[in-house]
Amino acid sequence: DELRLLLPFTNLTHQVLETRFGFDIDDAFVHEMAAAWPYIHTLNIGVTEISQPFEPQRLTLQGLAPLADLCPDLRDLTVHVNGSHICSNHFDMCSGSESRVERLDVGYSSISETSVPWAAAYLSAVFPKLRELDFWDYGGLEEPGSARRWLEVRNHLVAYRHVSGCGRNDSHCSECGLSAI
């Protein structure tokens, strides 16, 4: 509800909102934010630290699509999502995206093993200019294995970038900017 108070400020371009415990947001509210803030360049809705065991987020990867569609100037996005429930059925809503998001920080977001390739394909479709995918590794406070799985998503993004664009085969491409680890 605290975030809802900011929706009338429609000319926001940079918004950094961090608390110790984060925000409980869902797909519908992110759609409201995207509609309210069409000029946003940087959006950081996160936590300053993880000081308690991980709790899954209600915001899903699919909930990020309105930011791609309604915020053409958005370049830098930090948001914690639940990446554990995504499959090919979610791709019809994101084809042909012209989003300019270059950096996505998913923090301590959850993701299941089976969602890794789907998450990478989805992010590649929704954010075709994505150059940097960051995530946090807090040594056990986040969902077990999430950091390793987000690393796999990053590596898949590198492969997708090469197939769809620059055509290079090495682990770091100076043209597309993504690096596999």
PDB file of C-alpha atoms in Angstrom:
ATOM      1  CA  ASP A   1       0.000   0.000   0.000  1.00  0.00           C
ATOM      2  CA  GLU A   2       2.940   2.356   0.585  1.00  0.00           C
ATOM      3  CA  LEU A   3       3.950   2.074  -3.070  1.00  0.00           C
ATOM      4  CA  ARG A   4       0.445   2.896  -4.251  1.00  0.00           C
ATOM      5  CA  LEU A   5       0.905   6.406  -2.837  1.00  0.00           C
ATOM      6  CA  LEU A   6       3.582   7.040  -5.500  1.00  0.00           C
ATOM      7  CA  LEU A   7       1.442   6.105  -8.522  1.00  0.00           C
ATOM      8  CA  PRO A   8       0.092   9.664  -9.066  1.00  0.00           C
ATOM      9  CA  PHE A   9       3.669  10.890  -9.718  1.00  0.00           C
ATOM     10  CA  THR A  10       3.491  10.069 -13.418  1.00  0.00           C
ATOM     11  CA  ASN A  11       6.665  11.865 -14.487  1.00  0.00           C
ATOM     12  CA  LEU A  12       9.051   9.756 -12.406  1.00  0.00           C
ATOM     13  CA  THR A  13      12.215   8.775 -14.255  1.00  0.00           C
ATOM     14  CA  HIS A  14      14.311   7.201 -11.472  1.00  0.00           C
ATOM     15  CA  GLN A  15      12.787   5.323  -8.595  1.00  0.00           C
ATOM     16  CA  VAL A  16      14.848   3.512  -5.964  1.00  0.00           C
ATOM     17  CA  LEU A  17      12.714   1.972  -3.258  1.00  0.00           C
ATOM     18  CA  GLU A  18      14.534  -0.328  -0.881  1.00  0.00           C
ATOM     19  CA  THR A  19      13.633  -1.565   2.552  1.00  0.00           C
ATOM     20  CA  ARG A  20      15.178  -4.084   4.839  1.00  0.00           C
ATOM     21  CA  PHE A  21      12.440  -6.628   4.095  1.00  0.00           C
ATOM     22  CA  GLY A  22      11.368  -5.614   0.577  1.00  0.00           C
ATOM     23  CA  PHE A  23       7.871  -5.089  -0.785  1.00  0.00           C
ATOM     24  CA  ASP A  24       5.063  -7.582  -1.265  1.00  0.00           C
ATOM     25  CA  ILE A  25       3.923  -6.831  -4.824  1.00  0.00           C
ATOM     26  CA  ASP A  26       2.168  -8.912  -7.455  1.00  0.00           C
ATOM     27  CA  ASP A  27       1.760  -8.933 -11.240  1.00  0.00           C
ATOM     28  CA  ALA A  28      -1.318  -6.697 -11.176  1.00  0.00           C
ATOM     29  CA  PHE A  29       0.420  -4.003  -9.140  1.00  0.00           C
ATOM     30  CA  VAL A  30       3.457  -3.989 -11.441  1.00  0.00           C
ATOM     31  CA  HIS A  31       1.039  -3.429 -14.320  1.00  0.00           C
ATOM     32  CA  GLU A  32      -0.377  -0.425 -12.425  1.00  0.00           C
ATOM     33  CA  MET A  33       3.161   0.909 -11.847  1.00  0.00           C
ATOM     34  CA  ALA A  34       4.090   0.482 -15.514  1.00  0.00           C
ATOM     35  CA  ALA A  35       0.938   2.316 -16.604  1.00  0.00           C
ATOM     36  CA  ALA A  36       1.530   5.115 -14.084  1.00  0.00           C
ATOM     37  CA  TRP A  37       5.244   5.618 -14.771  1.00  0.00           C
ATOM     38  CA  PRO A  38       5.752   5.515 -18.561  1.00  0.00           C
ATOM     39  CA  TYR A  39       8.898   7.700 -18.376  1.00  0.00           C
ATOM     40  CA  ILE A  40      10.772   5.584 -15.845  1.00  0.00           C
ATOM     41  CA  HIS A  41      14.445   4.905 -16.719  1.00  0.00           C
ATOM     42  CA  THR A  42      15.563   3.177 -13.522  1.00  0.00           C
ATOM     43  CA  LEU A  43      13.276   1.159 -11.286  1.00  0.00           C
ATOM     44  CA  ASN A  44      14.635  -0.503  -8.158  1.00  0.00           C
ATOM     45  CA  ILE A  45      12.093  -2.154  -5.888  1.00  0.00           C
ATOM     46  CA  GLY A  46      14.105  -4.310  -3.564  1.00  0.00           C
ATOM     47  CA  VAL A  47      15.727  -4.943  -0.263  1.00  0.00           C
ATOM     48  CA  THR A  48      18.866  -3.510   1.260  1.00  0.00           C
ATOM     49  CA  GLU A  49      19.877  -6.850   2.736  1.00  0.00           C
ATOM     50  CA  ILE A  50      18.566 -10.318   3.304  1.00  0.00           C
ATOM     51  CA  SER A  51      18.481 -10.850   7.022  1.00  0.00           C
ATOM     52  CA  GLN A  52      15.956 -13.626   7.316  1.00  0.00           C
ATOM     53  CA  PRO A  53      15.277 -16.893   5.471  1.00  0.00           C
ATOM     54  CA  PHE A  54      13.974 -16.551   1.944  1.00  0.00           C
ATOM     55  CA  GLU A  55      10.237 -16.115   1.327  1.00  0.00           C
ATOM     56  CA  PRO A  56       8.908 -16.562  -2.235  1.00  0.00           C
ATOM     57  CA  GLN A  57       7.645 -13.464  -4.029  1.00  0.00           C
ATOM     58  CA  ARG A  58       4.142 -13.100  -5.488  1.00  0.00           C
ATOM     59  CA  LEU A  59       5.471 -11.183  -8.507  1.00  0.00           C
ATOM     60  CA  THR A  60       6.220 -13.599 -11.353  1.00  0.00           C
ATOM     61  CA  LEU A  61       8.471 -13.255 -14.372  1.00  0.00           C
ATOM     62  CA  GLN A  62       5.341 -12.896 -16.508  1.00  0.00           C
ATOM     63  CA  GLY A  63       4.434  -9.858 -14.407  1.00  0.00           C
ATOM     64  CA  LEU A  64       7.429  -7.996 -15.856  1.00  0.00           C
ATOM     65  CA  ALA A  65       5.911  -7.849 -19.373  1.00  0.00           C
ATOM     66  CA  PRO A  66       3.946  -4.610 -18.726  1.00  0.00           C
ATOM     67  CA  LEU A  67       7.214  -2.865 -17.848  1.00  0.00           C
ATOM     68  CA  ALA A  68       8.568  -3.880 -21.256  1.00  0.00           C
ATOM     69  CA  ASP A  69       5.393  -2.797 -23.033  1.00  0.00           C
ATOM     70  CA  LEU A  70       4.489   0.424 -21.203  1.00  0.00           C
ATOM     71  CA  CYS A  71       7.874   1.856 -20.145  1.00  0.00           C
ATOM     72  CA  PRO A  72       9.877   2.435 -23.332  1.00  0.00           C
ATOM     73  CA  ASP A  73      12.646   4.353 -21.529  1.00  0.00           C
ATOM     74  CA  LEU A  74      13.271   1.723 -18.831  1.00  0.00           C
ATOM     75  CA  ARG A  75      16.904   0.566 -18.939  1.00  0.00           C
ATOM     76  CA  ASP A  76      17.720  -0.655 -15.423  1.00  0.00           C
ATOM     77  CA  LEU A  77      15.365  -2.866 -13.399  1.00  0.00           C
ATOM     78  CA  THR A  78      15.841  -4.347  -9.941  1.00  0.00           C
ATOM     79  CA  VAL A  79      12.981  -6.453  -8.662  1.00  0.00           C
ATOM     80  CA  HIS A  80      12.593  -9.722  -6.819  1.00  0.00           C
ATOM     81  CA  VAL A  81      10.390 -12.251  -8.606  1.00  0.00           C
ATOM     82  CA  ASN A  82       9.161 -15.790  -8.328  1.00  0.00           C
ATOM     83  CA  GLY A  83      10.695 -17.434 -11.375  1.00  0.00           C
ATOM     84  CA  SER A  84       9.567 -20.940 -10.502  1.00  0.00           C
ATOM     85  CA  HIS A  85       6.403 -21.162 -12.601  1.00  0.00           C
ATOM     86  CA  ILE A  86       7.003 -20.369 -16.244  1.00  0.00           C
ATOM     87  CA  CYS A  87       6.584 -22.391 -19.412  1.00  0.00           C
ATOM     88  CA  SER A  88       6.074 -21.925 -23.138  1.00  0.00           C
ATOM     89  CA  ASN A  89       2.427 -20.892 -22.611  1.00  0.00           C
ATOM     90  CA  HIS A  90       3.651 -17.498 -21.387  1.00  0.00           C
ATOM     91  CA  PHE A  91       5.427 -16.512 -24.591  1.00  0.00           C
ATOM     92  CA  ASP A  92       2.463 -15.342 -26.653  1.00  0.00           C
ATOM     93  CA  MET A  93       2.270 -12.120 -24.633  1.00  0.00           C
ATOM     94  CA  CYS A  94       5.872 -11.051 -25.231  1.00  0.00           C
ATOM     95  CA  SER A  95       6.667 -11.592 -28.889  1.00  0.00           C
ATOM     96  CA  GLY A  96       8.021  -8.570 -30.699  1.00  0.00           C
ATOM     97  CA  SER A  97       9.034  -6.644 -27.578  1.00  0.00           C
ATOM     98  CA  GLU A  98      10.947  -3.441 -28.184  1.00  0.00           C
ATOM     99  CA  SER A  99      11.984  -3.035 -24.553  1.00  0.00           C
ATOM    100  CA  ARG A 100      15.282  -1.272 -23.934  1.00  0.00           C
ATOM    101  CA  VAL A 101      15.989  -2.885 -20.566  1.00  0.00           C
ATOM    102  CA  GLU A 102      19.719  -3.616 -20.503  1.00  0.00           C
ATOM    103  CA  ARG A 103      20.162  -4.607 -16.855  1.00  0.00           C
ATOM    104  CA  LEU A 104      17.987  -6.806 -14.663  1.00  0.00           C
ATOM    105  CA  ASP A 105      18.820  -7.560 -11.027  1.00  0.00           C
ATOM    106  CA  VAL A 106      16.611 -10.316  -9.616  1.00  0.00           C
ATOM    107  CA  GLY A 107      18.262 -10.225  -6.190  1.00  0.00           C
ATOM    108  CA  TYR A 108      17.467 -13.317  -4.175  1.00  0.00           C
ATOM    109  CA  SER A 109      14.568 -14.398  -6.388  1.00  0.00           C
ATOM    110  CA  SER A 110      13.464 -18.009  -6.442  1.00  0.00           C
ATOM    111  CA  ILE A 111      13.624 -20.175  -9.541  1.00  0.00           C
ATOM    112  CA  SER A 112      13.070 -23.899 -10.017  1.00  0.00           C
ATOM    113  CA  GLU A 113      15.403 -26.196 -11.921  1.00  0.00           C
ATOM    114  CA  THR A 114      12.782 -26.878 -14.589  1.00  0.00           C
ATOM    115  CA  SER A 115      12.147 -23.148 -15.107  1.00  0.00           C
ATOM    116  CA  VAL A 116      15.747 -22.237 -15.997  1.00  0.00           C
ATOM    117  CA  PRO A 117      15.579 -22.601 -19.801  1.00  0.00           C
ATOM    118  CA  TRP A 118      12.051 -21.164 -19.936  1.00  0.00           C
ATOM    119  CA  ALA A 119      13.025 -18.179 -17.794  1.00  0.00           C
ATOM    120  CA  ALA A 120      16.008 -17.457 -20.031  1.00  0.00           C
ATOM    121  CA  ALA A 121      13.929 -17.714 -23.195  1.00  0.00           C
ATOM    122  CA  TYR A 122      11.191 -15.542 -21.696  1.00  0.00           C
ATOM    123  CA  LEU A 123      13.600 -12.844 -20.493  1.00  0.00           C
ATOM    124  CA  SER A 124      15.295 -12.869 -23.883  1.00  0.00           C
ATOM    125  CA  ALA A 125      11.933 -12.296 -25.580  1.00  0.00           C
ATOM    126  CA  VAL A 126      10.606  -9.666 -23.150  1.00  0.00           C
ATOM    127  CA  PHE A 127      13.917  -7.811 -22.812  1.00  0.00           C
ATOM    128  CA  PRO A 128      15.721  -8.351 -26.143  1.00  0.00           C
ATOM    129  CA  LYS A 129      18.440  -5.808 -25.277  1.00  0.00           C
ATOM    130  CA  LEU A 130      19.239  -7.371 -21.888  1.00  0.00           C
ATOM    131  CA  ARG A 131      23.022  -7.256 -21.362  1.00  0.00           C
ATOM    132  CA  GLU A 132      23.357  -7.884 -17.640  1.00  0.00           C
ATOM    133  CA  LEU A 133      21.518 -10.288 -15.335  1.00  0.00           C
ATOM    134  CA  ASP A 134      22.479  -9.938 -11.682  1.00  0.00           C
ATOM    135  CA  PHE A 135      21.414 -12.035  -8.711  1.00  0.00           C
ATOM    136  CA  TRP A 136      22.445 -12.429  -5.086  1.00  0.00           C
ATOM    137  CA  ASP A 137      24.101 -15.368  -3.387  1.00  0.00           C
ATOM    138  CA  TYR A 138      23.734 -15.164   0.375  1.00  0.00           C
ATOM    139  CA  GLY A 139      25.068 -18.601   1.200  1.00  0.00           C
ATOM    140  CA  GLY A 140      21.851 -20.261   2.293  1.00  0.00           C
ATOM    141  CA  LEU A 141      19.471 -17.471   3.241  1.00  0.00           C
ATOM    142  CA  GLU A 142      17.973 -17.447  -0.263  1.00  0.00           C
ATOM    143  CA  GLU A 143      16.117 -20.470  -1.615  1.00  0.00           C
ATOM    144  CA  PRO A 144      18.680 -23.324  -1.854  1.00  0.00           C
ATOM    145  CA  GLY A 145      20.224 -23.483  -5.319  1.00  0.00           C
ATOM    146  CA  SER A 146      18.658 -20.271  -6.641  1.00  0.00           C
ATOM    147  CA  ALA A 147      21.966 -18.480  -7.244  1.00  0.00           C
ATOM    148  CA  ARG A 148      23.283 -21.435  -9.251  1.00  0.00           C
ATOM    149  CA  ARG A 149      20.064 -21.584 -11.278  1.00  0.00           C
ATOM    150  CA  TRP A 150      20.115 -17.826 -12.022  1.00  0.00           C
ATOM    151  CA  LEU A 151      23.708 -18.303 -13.192  1.00  0.00           C
ATOM    152  CA  GLU A 152      22.394 -20.948 -15.601  1.00  0.00           C
ATOM    153  CA  VAL A 153      19.729 -18.484 -16.798  1.00  0.00           C
ATOM    154  CA  ARG A 154      22.483 -15.939 -17.453  1.00  0.00           C
ATOM    155  CA  ASN A 155      24.452 -18.508 -19.440  1.00  0.00           C
ATOM    156  CA  HIS A 156      21.364 -19.408 -21.491  1.00  0.00           C
ATOM    157  CA  LEU A 157      20.846 -15.693 -22.213  1.00  0.00           C
ATOM    158  CA  VAL A 158      24.356 -15.540 -23.660  1.00  0.00           C
ATOM    159  CA  ALA A 159      23.522 -18.447 -25.966  1.00  0.00           C
ATOM    160  CA  TYR A 160      20.209 -16.880 -27.029  1.00  0.00           C
ATOM    161  CA  ARG A 161      21.923 -13.561 -27.711  1.00  0.00           C
ATOM    162  CA  HIS A 162      24.433 -15.284 -29.989  1.00  0.00           C
ATOM    163  CA  VAL A 163      21.776 -17.222 -31.868  1.00  0.00           C
ATOM    164  CA  SER A 164      19.503 -14.239 -32.359  1.00  0.00           C
ATOM    165  CA  GLY A 165      21.961 -11.471 -32.949  1.00  0.00           C
ATOM    166  CA  CYS A 166      25.666 -11.136 -32.849  1.00  0.00           C
ATOM    167  CA  GLY A 167      26.621 -14.673 -33.945  1.00  0.00           C
ATOM    168  CA  ARG A 168      29.780 -14.925 -31.839  1.00  0.00           C
ATOM    169  CA  ASN A 169      30.732 -18.226 -30.165  1.00  0.00           C
ATOM    170  CA  ASP A 170      32.961 -17.158 -27.258  1.00  0.00           C
ATOM    171  CA  SER A 171      31.907 -16.898 -23.595  1.00  0.00           C
ATOM    172  CA  HIS A 172      32.038 -13.087 -23.604  1.00  0.00           C
ATOM    173  CA  CYS A 173      30.904 -11.048 -26.537  1.00  0.00           C
ATOM    174  CA  SER A 174      31.977  -7.434 -26.865  1.00  0.00           C
ATOM    175  CA  GLU A 175      29.096  -6.862 -29.306  1.00  0.00           C
ATOM    176  CA  CYS A 176      26.210  -8.050 -27.151  1.00  0.00           C
ATOM    177  CA  GLY A 177      27.911  -7.531 -23.766  1.00  0.00           C
ATOM    178  CA  LEU A 178      26.740 -10.693 -21.994  1.00  0.00           C
ATOM    179  CA  SER A 179      29.234 -12.980 -20.318  1.00  0.00           C
ATOM    180  CA  ALA A 180      28.879 -16.633 -19.451  1.00  0.00           C
ATOM    181  CA  ILE A 181      30.554 -17.713 -16.225  1.00  0.00           C
TER     182      ILE A 181
END
